[in-house]
PDB file of C-alpha atoms in Angstrom:
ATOM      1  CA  UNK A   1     -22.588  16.998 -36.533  1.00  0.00           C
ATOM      2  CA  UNK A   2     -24.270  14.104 -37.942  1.00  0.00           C
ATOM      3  CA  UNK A   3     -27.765  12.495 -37.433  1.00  0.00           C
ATOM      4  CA  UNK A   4     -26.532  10.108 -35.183  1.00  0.00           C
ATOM      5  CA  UNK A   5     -24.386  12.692 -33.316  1.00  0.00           C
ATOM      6  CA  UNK A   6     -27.616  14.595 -32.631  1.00  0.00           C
ATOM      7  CA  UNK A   7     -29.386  11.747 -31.957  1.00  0.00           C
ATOM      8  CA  UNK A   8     -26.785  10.735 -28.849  1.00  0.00           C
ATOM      9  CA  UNK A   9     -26.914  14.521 -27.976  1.00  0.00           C
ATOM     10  CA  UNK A  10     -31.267  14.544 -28.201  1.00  0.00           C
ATOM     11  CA  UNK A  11     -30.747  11.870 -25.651  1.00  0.00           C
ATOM     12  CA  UNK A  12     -28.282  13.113 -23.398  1.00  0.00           C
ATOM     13  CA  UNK A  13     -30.579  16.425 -23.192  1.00  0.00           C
ATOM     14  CA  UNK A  14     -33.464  13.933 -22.283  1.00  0.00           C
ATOM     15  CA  UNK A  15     -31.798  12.190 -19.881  1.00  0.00           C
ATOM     16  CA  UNK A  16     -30.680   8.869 -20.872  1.00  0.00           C
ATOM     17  CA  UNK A  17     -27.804   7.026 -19.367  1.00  0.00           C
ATOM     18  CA  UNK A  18     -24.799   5.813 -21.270  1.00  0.00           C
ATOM     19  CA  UNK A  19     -26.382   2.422 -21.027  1.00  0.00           C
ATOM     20  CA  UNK A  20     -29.567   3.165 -22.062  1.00  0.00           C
ATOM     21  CA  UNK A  21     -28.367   5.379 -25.095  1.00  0.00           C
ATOM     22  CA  UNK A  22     -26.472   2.669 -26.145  1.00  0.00           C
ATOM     23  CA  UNK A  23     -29.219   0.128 -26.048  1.00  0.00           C
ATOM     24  CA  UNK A  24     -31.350   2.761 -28.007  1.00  0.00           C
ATOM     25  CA  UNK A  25     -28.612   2.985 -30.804  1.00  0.00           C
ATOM     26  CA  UNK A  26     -27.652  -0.698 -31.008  1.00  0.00           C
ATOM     27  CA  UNK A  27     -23.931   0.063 -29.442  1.00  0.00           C
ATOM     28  CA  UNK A  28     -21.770  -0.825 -26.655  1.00  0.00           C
ATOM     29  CA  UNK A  29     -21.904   1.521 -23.334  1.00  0.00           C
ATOM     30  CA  UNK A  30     -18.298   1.889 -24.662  1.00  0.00           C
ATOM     31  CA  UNK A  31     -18.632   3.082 -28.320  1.00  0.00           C
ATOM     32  CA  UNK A  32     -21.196   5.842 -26.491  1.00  0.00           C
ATOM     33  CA  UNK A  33     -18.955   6.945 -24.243  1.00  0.00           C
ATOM     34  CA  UNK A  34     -16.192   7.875 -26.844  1.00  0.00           C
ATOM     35  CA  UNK A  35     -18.290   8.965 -28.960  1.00  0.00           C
ATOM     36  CA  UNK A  36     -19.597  11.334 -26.018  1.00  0.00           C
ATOM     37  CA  UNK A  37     -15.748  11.925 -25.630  1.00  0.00           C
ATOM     38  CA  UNK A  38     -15.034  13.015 -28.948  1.00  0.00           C
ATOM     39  CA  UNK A  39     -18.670  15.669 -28.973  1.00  0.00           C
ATOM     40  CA  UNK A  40     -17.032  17.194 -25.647  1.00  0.00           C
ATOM     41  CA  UNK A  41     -13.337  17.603 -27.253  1.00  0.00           C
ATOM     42  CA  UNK A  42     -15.069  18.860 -30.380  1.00  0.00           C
ATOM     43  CA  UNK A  43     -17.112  21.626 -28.877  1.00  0.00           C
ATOM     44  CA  UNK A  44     -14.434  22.666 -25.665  1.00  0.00           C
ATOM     45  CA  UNK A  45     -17.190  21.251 -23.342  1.00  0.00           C
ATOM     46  CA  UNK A  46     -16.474  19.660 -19.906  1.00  0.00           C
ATOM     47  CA  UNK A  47     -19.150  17.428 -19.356  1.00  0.00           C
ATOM     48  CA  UNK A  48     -22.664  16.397 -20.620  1.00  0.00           C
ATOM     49  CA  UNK A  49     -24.379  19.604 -19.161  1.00  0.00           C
ATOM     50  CA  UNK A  50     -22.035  21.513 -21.015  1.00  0.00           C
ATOM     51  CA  UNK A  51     -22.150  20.013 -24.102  1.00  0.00           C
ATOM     52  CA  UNK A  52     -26.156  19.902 -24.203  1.00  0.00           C
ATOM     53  CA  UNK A  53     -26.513  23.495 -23.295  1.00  0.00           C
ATOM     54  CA  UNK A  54     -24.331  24.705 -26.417  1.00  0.00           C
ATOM     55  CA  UNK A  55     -26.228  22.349 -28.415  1.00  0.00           C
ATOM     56  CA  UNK A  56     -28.826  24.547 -27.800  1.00  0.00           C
ATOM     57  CA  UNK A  57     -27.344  27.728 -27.859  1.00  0.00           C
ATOM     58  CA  UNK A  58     -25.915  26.984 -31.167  1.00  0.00           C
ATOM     59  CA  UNK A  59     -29.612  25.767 -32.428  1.00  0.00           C
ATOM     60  CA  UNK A  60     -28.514  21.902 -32.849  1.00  0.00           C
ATOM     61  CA  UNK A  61     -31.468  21.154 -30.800  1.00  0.00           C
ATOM     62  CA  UNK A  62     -34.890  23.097 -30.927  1.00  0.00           C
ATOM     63  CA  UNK A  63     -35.547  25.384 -28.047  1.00  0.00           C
ATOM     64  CA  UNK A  64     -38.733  24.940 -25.950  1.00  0.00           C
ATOM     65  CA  UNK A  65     -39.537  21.842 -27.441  1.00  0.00           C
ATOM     66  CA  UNK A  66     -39.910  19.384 -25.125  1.00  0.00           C
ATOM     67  CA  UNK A  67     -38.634  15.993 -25.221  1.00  0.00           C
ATOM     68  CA  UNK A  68     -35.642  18.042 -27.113  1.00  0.00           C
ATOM     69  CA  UNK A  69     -35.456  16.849 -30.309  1.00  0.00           C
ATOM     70  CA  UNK A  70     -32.790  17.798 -33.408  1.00  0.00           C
ATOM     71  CA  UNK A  71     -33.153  20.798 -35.185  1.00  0.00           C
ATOM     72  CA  UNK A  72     -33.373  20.121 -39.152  1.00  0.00           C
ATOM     73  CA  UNK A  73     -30.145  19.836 -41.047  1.00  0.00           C
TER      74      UNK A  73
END
């Protein structure tokens, strides 16, 4: 995953809407959601949830840290 892949994911754990991650990152609402997409087909997750909760189980995103932020490359 790369820094901007974590980034997206930091912010889905935090919260943040489609639209708002996409203001944050300077991209359309519809460049997030495939990108979203493509995290979810890469990691057999069904939705956001999903997808944030094996980011932390596989130690992409620092646990008990909170706002969640990216664990170091």
């Amino acid at each position: 995953m790369n820094d901007r892949d974590r980034q997206l994911v930091v912010m889905l754990a935090t919260g943040y809407t489609t639209t708002r991650i996409a203001r944050e990152m300077c991209l359309s609402r519809y460049t997030v959601a495939e990108r979203i997409g493509k995290l979810l087909d890469r990691f057999a997750c069904s939705n956001r949830s999903q997808l944030v909760a094996y980011c932390y189980a596989h130690e992409l995103l620092h646990v008990g840290v909170w706002p969640p932020a990216a664990a170091p490359s």
